[in-house]
mmCIF file of C-alpha atoms and ligand atoms in Angstrom:
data_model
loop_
_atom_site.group_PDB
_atom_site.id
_atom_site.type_symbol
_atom_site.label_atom_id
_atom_site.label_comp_id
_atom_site.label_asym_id
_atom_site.label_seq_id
_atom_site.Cartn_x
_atom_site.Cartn_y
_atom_site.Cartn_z
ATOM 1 C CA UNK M 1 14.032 44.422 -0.914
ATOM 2 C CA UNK M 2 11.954 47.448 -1.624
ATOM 3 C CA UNK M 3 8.017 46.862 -2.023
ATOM 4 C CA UNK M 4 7.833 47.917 -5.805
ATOM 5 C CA UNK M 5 10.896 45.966 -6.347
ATOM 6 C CA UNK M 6 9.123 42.538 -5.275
ATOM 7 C CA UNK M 7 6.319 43.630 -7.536
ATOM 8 C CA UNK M 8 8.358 43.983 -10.395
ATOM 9 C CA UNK M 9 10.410 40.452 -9.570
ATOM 10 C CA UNK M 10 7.037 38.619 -8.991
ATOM 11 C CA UNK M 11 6.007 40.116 -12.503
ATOM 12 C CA UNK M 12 9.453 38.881 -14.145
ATOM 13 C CA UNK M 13 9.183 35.204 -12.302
ATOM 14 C CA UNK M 14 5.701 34.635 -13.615
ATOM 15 C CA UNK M 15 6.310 35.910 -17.452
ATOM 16 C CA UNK M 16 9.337 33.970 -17.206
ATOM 17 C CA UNK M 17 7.495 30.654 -16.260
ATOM 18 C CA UNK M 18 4.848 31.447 -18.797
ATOM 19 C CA UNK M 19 7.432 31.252 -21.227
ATOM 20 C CA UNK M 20 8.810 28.320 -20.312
ATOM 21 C CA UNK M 21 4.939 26.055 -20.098
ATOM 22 C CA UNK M 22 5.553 23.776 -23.200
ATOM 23 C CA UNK M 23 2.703 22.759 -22.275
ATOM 24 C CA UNK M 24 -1.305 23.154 -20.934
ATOM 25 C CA UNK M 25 -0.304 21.317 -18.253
ATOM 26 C CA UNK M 26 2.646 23.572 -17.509
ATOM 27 C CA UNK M 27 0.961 26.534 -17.511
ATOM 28 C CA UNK M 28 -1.470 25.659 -15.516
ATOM 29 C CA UNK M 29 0.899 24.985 -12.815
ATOM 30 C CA UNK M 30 2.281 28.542 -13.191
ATOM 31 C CA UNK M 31 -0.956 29.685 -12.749
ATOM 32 C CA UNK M 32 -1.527 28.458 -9.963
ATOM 33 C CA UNK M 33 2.006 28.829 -8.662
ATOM 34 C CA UNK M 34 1.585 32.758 -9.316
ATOM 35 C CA UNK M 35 -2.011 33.486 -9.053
ATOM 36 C CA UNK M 36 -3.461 30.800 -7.334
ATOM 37 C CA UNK M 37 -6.184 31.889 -4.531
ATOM 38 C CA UNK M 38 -5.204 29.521 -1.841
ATOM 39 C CA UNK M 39 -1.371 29.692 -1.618
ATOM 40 C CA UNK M 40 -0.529 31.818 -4.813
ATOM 41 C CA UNK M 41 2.685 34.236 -5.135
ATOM 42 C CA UNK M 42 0.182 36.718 -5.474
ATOM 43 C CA UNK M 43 -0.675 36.422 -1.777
ATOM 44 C CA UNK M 44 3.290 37.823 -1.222
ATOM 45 C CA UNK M 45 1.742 41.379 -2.755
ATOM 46 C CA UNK M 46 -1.240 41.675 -1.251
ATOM 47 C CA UNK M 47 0.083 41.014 1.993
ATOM 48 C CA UNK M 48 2.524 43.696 1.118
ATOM 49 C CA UNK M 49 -0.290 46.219 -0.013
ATOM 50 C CA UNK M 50 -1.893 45.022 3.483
ATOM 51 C CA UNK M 51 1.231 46.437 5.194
ATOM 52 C CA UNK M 52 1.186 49.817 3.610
ATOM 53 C CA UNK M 53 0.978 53.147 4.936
ATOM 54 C CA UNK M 54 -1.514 55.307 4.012
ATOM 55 C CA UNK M 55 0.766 57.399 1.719
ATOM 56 C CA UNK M 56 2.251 54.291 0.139
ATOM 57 C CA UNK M 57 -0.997 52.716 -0.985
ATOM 58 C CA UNK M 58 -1.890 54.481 -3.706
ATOM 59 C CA UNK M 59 1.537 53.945 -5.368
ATOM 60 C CA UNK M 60 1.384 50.297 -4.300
ATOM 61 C CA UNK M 61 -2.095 49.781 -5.093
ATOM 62 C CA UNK M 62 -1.643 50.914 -8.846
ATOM 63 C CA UNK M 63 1.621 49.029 -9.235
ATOM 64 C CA UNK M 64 -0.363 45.676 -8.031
ATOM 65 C CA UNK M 65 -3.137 45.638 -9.960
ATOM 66 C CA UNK M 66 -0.634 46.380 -13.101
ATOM 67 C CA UNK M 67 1.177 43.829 -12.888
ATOM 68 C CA UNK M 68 -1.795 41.515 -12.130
ATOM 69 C CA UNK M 69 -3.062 42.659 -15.120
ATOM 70 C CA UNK M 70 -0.044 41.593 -17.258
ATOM 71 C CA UNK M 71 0.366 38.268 -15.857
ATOM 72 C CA UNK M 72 -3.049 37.462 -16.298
ATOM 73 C CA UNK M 73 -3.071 38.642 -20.337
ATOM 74 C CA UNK M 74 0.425 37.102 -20.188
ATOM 75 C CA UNK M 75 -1.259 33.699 -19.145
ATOM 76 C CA UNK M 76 -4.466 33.737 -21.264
ATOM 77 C CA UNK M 77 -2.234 34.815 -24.061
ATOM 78 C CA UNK M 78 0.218 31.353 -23.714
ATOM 79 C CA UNK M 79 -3.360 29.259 -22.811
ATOM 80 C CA UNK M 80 -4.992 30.808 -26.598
ATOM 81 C CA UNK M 81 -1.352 30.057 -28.378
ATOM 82 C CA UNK M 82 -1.232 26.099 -26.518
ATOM 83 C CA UNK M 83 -4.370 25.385 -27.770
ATOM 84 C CA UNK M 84 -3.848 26.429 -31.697
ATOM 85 C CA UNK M 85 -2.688 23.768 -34.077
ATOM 86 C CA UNK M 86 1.041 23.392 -34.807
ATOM 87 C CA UNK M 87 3.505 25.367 -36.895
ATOM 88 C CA UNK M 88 2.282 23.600 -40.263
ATOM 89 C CA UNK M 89 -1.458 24.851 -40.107
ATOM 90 C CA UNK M 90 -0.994 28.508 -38.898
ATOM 91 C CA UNK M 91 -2.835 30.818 -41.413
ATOM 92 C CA UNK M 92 -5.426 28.187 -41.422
ATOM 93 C CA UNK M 93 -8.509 28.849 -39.824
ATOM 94 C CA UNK M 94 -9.761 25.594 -38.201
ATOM 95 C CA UNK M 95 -12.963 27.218 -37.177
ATOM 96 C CA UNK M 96 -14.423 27.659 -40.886
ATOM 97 C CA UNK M 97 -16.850 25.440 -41.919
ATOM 98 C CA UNK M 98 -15.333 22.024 -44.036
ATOM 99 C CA UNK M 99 -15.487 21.943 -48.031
ATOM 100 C CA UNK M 100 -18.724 19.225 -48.126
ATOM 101 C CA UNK M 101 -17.589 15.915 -49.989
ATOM 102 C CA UNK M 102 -18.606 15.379 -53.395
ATOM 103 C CA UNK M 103 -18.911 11.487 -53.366
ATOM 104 C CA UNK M 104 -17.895 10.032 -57.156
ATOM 105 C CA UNK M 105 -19.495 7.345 -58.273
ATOM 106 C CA UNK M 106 -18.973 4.738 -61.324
ATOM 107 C CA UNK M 107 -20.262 6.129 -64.764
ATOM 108 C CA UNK M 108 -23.521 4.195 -65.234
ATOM 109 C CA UNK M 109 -21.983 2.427 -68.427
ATOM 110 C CA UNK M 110 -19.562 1.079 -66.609
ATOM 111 C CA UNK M 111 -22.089 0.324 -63.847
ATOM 112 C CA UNK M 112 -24.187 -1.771 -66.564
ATOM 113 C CA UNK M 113 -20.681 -3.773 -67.982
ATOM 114 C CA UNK M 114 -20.477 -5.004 -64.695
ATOM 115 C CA UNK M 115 -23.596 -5.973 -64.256
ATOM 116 C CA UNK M 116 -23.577 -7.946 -67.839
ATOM 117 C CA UNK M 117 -20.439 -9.746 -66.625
ATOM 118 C CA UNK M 118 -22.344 -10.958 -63.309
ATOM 119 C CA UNK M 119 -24.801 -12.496 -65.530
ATOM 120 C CA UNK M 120 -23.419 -13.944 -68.208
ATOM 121 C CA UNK M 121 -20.779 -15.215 -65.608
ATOM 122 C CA UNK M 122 -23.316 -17.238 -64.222
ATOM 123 C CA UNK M 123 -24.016 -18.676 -67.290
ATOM 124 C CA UNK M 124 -20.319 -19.911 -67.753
ATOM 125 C CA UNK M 125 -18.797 -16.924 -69.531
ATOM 126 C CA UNK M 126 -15.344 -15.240 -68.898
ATOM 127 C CA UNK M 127 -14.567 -12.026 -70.032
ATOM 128 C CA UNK M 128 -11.595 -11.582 -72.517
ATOM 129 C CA UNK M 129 -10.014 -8.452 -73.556
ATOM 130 C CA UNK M 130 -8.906 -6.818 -76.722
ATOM 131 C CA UNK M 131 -7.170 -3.892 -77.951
ATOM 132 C CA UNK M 132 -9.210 -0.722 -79.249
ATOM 133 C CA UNK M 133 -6.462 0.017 -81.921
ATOM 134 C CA UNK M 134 -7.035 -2.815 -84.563
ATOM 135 C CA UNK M 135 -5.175 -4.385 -87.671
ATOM 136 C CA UNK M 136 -7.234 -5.292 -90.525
ATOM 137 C CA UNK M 137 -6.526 -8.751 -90.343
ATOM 138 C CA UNK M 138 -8.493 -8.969 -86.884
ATOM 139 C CA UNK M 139 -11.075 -6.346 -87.747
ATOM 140 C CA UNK M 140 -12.143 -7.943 -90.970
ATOM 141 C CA UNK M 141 -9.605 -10.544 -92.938
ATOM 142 C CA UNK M 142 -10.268 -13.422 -90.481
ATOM 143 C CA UNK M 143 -13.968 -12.239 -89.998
ATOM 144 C CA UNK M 144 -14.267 -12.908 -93.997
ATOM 145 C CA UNK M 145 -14.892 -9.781 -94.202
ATOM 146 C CA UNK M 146 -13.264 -9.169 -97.874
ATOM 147 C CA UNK M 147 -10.937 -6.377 -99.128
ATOM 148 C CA UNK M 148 -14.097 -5.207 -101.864
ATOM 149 C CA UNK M 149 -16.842 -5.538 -98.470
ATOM 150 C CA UNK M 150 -18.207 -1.708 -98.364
ATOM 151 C CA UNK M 151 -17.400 -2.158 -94.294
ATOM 152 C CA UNK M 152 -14.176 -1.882 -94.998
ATOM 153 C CA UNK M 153 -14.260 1.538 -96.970
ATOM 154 C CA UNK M 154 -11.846 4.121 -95.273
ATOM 155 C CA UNK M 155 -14.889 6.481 -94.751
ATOM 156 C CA UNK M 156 -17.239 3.990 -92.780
ATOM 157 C CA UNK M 157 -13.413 3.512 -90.521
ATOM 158 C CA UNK M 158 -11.518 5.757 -88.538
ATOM 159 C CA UNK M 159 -7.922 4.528 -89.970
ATOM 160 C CA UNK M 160 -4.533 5.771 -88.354
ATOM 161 C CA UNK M 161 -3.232 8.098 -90.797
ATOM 162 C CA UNK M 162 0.658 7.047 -90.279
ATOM 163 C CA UNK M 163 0.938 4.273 -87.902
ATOM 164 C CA UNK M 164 1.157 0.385 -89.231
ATOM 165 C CA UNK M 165 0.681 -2.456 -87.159
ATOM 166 C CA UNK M 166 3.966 -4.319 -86.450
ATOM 167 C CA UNK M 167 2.738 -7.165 -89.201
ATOM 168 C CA UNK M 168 3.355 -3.979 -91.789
ATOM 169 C CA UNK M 169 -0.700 -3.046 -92.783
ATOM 170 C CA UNK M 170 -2.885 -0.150 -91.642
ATOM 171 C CA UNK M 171 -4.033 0.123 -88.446
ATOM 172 C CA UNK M 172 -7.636 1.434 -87.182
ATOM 173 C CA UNK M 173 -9.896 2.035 -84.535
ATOM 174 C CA UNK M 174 -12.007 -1.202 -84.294
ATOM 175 C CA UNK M 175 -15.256 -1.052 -85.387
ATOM 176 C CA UNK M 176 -16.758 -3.912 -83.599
ATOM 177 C CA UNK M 177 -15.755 -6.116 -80.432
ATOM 178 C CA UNK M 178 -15.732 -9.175 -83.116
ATOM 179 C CA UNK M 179 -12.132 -8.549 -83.222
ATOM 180 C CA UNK M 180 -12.171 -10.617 -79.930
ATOM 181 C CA UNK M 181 -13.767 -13.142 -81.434
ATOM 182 C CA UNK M 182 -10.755 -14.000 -83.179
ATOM 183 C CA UNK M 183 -7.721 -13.377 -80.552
ATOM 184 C CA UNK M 184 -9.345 -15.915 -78.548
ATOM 185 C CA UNK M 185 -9.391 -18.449 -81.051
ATOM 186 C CA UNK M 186 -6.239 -17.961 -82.315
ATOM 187 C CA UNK M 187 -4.608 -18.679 -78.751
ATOM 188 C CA UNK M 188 -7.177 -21.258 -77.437
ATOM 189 C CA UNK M 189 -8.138 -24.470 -78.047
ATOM 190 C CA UNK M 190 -12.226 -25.453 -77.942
ATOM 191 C CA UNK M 191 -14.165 -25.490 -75.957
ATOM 192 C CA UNK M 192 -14.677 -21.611 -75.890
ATOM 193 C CA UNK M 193 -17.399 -19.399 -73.639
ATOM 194 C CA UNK M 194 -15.926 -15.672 -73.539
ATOM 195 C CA UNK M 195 -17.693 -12.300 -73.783
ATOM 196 C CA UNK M 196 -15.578 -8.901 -73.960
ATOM 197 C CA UNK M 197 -16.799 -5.898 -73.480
ATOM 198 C CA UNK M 198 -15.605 -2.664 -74.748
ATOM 199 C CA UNK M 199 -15.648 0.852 -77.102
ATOM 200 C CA UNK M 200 -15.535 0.534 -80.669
ATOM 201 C CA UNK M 201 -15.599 3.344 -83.122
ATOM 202 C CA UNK M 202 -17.462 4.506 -85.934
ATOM 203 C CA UNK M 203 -17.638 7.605 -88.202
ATOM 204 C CA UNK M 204 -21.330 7.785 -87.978
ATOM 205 C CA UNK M 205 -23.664 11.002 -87.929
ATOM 206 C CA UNK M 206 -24.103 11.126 -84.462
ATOM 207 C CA UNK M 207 -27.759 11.626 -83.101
ATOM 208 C CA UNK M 208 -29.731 10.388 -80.086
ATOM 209 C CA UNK M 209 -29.264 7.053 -81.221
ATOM 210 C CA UNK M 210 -25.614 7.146 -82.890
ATOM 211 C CA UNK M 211 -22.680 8.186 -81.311
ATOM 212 C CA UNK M 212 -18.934 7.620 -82.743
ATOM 213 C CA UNK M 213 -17.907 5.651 -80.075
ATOM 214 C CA UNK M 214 -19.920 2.839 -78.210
ATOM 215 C CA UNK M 215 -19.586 -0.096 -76.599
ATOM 216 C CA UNK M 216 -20.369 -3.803 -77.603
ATOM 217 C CA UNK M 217 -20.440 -7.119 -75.623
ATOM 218 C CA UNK M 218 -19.219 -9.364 -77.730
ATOM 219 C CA UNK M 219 -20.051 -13.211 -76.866
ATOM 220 C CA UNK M 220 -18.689 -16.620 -78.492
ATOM 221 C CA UNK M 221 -19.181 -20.278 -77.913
ATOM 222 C CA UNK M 222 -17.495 -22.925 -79.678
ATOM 223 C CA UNK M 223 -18.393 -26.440 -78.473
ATOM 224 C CA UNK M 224 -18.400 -29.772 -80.564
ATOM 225 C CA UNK M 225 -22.644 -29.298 -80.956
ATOM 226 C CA UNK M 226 -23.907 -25.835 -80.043
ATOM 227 C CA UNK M 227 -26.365 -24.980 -81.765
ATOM 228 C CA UNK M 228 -28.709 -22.075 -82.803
ATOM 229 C CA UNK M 229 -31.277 -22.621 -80.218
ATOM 230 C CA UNK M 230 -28.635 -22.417 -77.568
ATOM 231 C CA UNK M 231 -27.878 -19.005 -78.983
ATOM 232 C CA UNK M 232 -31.264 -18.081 -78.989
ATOM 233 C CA UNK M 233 -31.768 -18.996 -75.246
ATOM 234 C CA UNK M 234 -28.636 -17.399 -74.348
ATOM 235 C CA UNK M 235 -29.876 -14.013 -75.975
ATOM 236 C CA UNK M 236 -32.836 -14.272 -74.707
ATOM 237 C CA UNK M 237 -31.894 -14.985 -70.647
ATOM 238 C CA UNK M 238 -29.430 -12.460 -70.569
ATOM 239 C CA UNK M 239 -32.132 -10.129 -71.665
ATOM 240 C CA UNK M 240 -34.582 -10.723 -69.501
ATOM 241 C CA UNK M 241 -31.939 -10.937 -66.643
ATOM 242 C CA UNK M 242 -30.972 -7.252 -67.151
ATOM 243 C CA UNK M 243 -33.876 -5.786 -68.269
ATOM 244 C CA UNK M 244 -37.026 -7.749 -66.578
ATOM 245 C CA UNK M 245 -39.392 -10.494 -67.723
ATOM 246 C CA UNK M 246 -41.714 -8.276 -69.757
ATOM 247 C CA UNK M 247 -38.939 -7.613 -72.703
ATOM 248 C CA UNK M 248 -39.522 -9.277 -75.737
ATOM 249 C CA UNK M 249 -36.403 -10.304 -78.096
ATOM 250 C CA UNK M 250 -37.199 -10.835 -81.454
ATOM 251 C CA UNK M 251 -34.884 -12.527 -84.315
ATOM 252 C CA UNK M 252 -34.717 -11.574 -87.596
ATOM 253 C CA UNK M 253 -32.713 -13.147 -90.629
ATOM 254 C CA UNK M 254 -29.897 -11.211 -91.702
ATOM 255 C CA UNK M 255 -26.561 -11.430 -93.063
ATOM 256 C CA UNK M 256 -22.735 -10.968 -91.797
ATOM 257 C CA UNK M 257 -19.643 -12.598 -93.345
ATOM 258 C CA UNK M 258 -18.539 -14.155 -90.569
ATOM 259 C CA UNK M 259 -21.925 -16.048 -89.181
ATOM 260 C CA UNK M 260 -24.288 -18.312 -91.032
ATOM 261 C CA UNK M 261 -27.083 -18.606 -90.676
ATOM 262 C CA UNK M 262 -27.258 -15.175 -89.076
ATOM 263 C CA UNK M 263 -29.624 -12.990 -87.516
ATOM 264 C CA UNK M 264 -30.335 -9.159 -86.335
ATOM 265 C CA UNK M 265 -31.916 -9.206 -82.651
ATOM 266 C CA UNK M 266 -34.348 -6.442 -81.667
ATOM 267 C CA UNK M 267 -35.885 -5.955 -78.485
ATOM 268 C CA UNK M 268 -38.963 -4.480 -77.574
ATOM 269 C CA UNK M 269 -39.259 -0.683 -76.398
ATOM 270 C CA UNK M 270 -42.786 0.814 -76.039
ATOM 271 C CA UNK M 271 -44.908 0.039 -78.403
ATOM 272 C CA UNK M 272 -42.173 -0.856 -80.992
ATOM 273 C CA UNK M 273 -38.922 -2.785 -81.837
ATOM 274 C CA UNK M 274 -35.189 -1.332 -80.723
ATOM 275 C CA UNK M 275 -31.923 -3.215 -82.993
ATOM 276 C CA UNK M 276 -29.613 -4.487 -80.088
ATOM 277 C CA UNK M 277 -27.232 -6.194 -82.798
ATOM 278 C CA UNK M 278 -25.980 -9.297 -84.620
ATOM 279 C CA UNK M 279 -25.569 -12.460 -83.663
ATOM 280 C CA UNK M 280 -25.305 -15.862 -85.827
ATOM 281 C CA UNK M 281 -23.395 -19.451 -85.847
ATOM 282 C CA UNK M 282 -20.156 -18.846 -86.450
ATOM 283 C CA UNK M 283 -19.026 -19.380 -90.163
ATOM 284 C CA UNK M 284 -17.254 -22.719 -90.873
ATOM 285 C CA UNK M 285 -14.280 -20.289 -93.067
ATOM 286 C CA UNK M 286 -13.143 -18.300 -89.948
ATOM 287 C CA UNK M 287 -13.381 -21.562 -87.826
ATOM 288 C CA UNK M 288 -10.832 -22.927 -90.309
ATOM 289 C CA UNK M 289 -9.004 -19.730 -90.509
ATOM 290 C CA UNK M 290 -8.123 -19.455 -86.802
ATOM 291 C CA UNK M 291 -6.742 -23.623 -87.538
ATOM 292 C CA UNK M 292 -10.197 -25.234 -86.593
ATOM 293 C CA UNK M 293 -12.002 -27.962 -87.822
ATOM 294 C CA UNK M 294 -15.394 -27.318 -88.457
ATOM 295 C CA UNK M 295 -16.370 -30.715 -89.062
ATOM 296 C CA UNK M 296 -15.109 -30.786 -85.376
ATOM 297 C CA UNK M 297 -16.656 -27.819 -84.048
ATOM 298 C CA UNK M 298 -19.438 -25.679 -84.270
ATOM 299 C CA UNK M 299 -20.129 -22.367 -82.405
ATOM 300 C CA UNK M 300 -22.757 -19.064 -82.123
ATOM 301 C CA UNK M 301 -21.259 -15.737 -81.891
ATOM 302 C CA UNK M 302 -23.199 -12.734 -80.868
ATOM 303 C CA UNK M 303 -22.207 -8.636 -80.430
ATOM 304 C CA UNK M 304 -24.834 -6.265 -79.337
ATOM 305 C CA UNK M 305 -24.497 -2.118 -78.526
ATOM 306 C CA UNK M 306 -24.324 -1.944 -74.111
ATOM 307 C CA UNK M 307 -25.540 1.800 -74.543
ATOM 308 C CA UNK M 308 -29.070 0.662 -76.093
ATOM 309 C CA UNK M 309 -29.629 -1.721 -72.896
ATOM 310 C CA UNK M 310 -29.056 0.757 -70.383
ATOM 311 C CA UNK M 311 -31.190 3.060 -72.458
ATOM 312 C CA UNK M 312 -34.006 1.367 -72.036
ATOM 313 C CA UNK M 313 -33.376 0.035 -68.575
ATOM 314 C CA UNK M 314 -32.772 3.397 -67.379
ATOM 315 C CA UNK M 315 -35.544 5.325 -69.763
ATOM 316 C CA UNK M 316 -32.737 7.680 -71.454
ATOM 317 C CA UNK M 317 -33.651 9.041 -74.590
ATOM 318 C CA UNK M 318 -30.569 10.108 -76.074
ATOM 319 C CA UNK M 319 -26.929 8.262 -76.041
ATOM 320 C CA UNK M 320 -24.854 11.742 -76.108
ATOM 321 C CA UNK M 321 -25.842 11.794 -72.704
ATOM 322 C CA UNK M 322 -23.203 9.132 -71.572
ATOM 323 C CA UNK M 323 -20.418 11.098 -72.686
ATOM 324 C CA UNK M 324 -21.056 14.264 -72.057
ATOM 325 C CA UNK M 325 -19.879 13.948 -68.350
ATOM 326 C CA UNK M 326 -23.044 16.088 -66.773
ATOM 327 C CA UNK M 327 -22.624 15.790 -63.155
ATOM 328 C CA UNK M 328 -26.421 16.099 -62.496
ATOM 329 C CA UNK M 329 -26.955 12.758 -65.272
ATOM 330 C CA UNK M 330 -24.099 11.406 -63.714
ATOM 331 C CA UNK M 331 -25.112 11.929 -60.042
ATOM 332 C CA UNK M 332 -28.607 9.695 -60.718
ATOM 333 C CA UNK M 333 -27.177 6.356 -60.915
HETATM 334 N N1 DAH J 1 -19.951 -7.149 -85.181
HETATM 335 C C1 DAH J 1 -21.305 -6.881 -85.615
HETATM 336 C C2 DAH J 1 -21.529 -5.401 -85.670
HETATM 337 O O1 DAH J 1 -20.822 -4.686 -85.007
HETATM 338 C C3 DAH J 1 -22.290 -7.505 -84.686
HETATM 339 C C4 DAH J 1 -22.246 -8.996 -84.735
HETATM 340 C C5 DAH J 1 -22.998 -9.705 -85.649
HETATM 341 C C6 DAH J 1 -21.446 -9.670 -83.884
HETATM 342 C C7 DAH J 1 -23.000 -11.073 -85.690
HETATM 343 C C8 DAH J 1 -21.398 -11.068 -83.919
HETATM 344 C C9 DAH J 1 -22.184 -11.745 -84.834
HETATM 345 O O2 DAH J 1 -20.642 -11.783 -83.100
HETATM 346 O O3 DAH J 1 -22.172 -13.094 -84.823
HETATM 347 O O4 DAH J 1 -22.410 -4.955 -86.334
#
């Protein structure tokens, strides 16, 4: 075989097993089948440009380190394309820095329900659920709330302009978590200890303290003797529970249609009073309404505004915040 011609086949043989390496491990074996130092294919040339004549050199000498040159771009070239990721992530550069992780987190009201149900749990409550779409039987009828009651005018409601509840009447937005109240009792027997937790919905003027939509915890106890005192501890531990030992809860007489006695509870915020809600001993008429005996049973019911707790526990000063889905309010809790 002619000199340049065994050039030319060594460059063909090595390009041809470059191709072929599947593999790092492959090509590294034609490299060092080809260009090795020790025992190379390489060794074949220069042995050949060794044997030359002074008028072949030249020739020789610029054909060998050509082709050199080309199998070694040849192999770096298949060692660069081995080590990129696979088909699916070409066009992706995997040397650019990562996208940093924005870590969610649970929106501090629903933080603070779960923290309510963790302690009234351990005071024997379960929690019970009720829809936020309402008839008026369950959002005032069997909370003796009557049809002439000014809670029940359309404008204080946000009514369903079309829809009726399958029992044929209007339907609205409940206005308070009382609702519960009465789903419970019309499906369970005494003795009773459930809380639910939830939105209800008013068409109030909203400010820092008002907001259309809110959330209650609504609590009721029906037991052959509870009594008003038991109420008042109840209130009073769950309080200091969530927000500390130095709040004060204060009682105040009041009225609602379905408690009597009842009361309004306020609890102490700086150097004044904050309205947390209702409570009161369930009302002997919606006992007998939901087919109880009252002469049987007795029971306290309470229903107080979540936002207003975490307020204060958290020093916010205005409610919108909650809803207004601010990442950098969000972020602190
Ligand atoms: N449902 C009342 C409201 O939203 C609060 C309330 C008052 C709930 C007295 C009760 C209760 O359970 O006994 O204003």
């Amino acid at each position: 075989m002619e000199p340049l011609q065994q050039f030319e086949q060594f460059e063909a043989a090595a390009l041809a097993a470059l191709a072929n390496a599947k593999d790092a491990a492959s090509v590294e074996a034609a490299r060092v089948e080809f260009l090795g130092k020790k025992s190379g294919r390489i060794k074949e040339l220069q042995d050949l440009l060794g044997k030359a004549t002074s008028e072949q050199r030249p020739t020789f000498g610029a054909k060998f380190n050509e082709v050199r040159q080309r199998v070694t771009a040849a192999l770096e070239a298949r060692q660069l394309e081995l080590a990129k990721p696979k088909a699916s992530l070409t066009g992706f550069d995997i040397s650019l820095p990562g996208e940093p992780v924005r870590l969610g987190r649970r929106h501090p009201l629903t933080q603070t329900m779960d923290e309510f149900k963790n302690i009234i749990g351990r005071m024997g409550f379960t929690v019970a659920n009720g829809p936020e779409l309402e008839d008026e039987h369950h959002n005032f009828e069997a909370l003796n709330i009557p049809l002439d009651h000014p809670a029940r005018d359309p404008l204080e409601n946000f009514y369903l302009a079309t829809a009726t509840a399958t029992a044929g009447g209007p339907v609205l937005l409940r206005s308070q978590t009382s609702t519960v109240q009465i789903r419970v009792m019309e499906k369970t027997k005494p003795p009773i200890r459930i809380v639910s937790l939830g939105r209800v919905y008013r068409p109030d003027t909203i400010d820092a303290t008002h907001s259309c939509m809110f959330h209650q915890m609504e609590g009721l106890m029906i037991d052959t003797s509870v009594t008003m005192a038991q109420l008042k501890t109840t209130l009073r531990l769950f309080a200091t529970a969530y927000l500390g030992r130095d709040v004060t809860i204060r009682f105040r007489p009041s009225f609602f249609p379905f408690t009597e006695p009842s009361v309004e509870v306020d609890m102490s915020w700086g150097q004044g009073w904050m309205e947390i809600g209702g409570a009161g001993m369930v009302d002997p008429s919606v006992l007998r309404a939901v087919g109880y005996d009252p002469d049987e049973v007795t029971g306290f019911a309470f229903g107080f505004g979540i936002e207003r707790f975490a307020m204060r526990r958290y020093g916010i000063t205005d409610i919108r915040r909650f809803t207004e889905n601010d990442v950098r309010f969000l972020s602190q809790f």
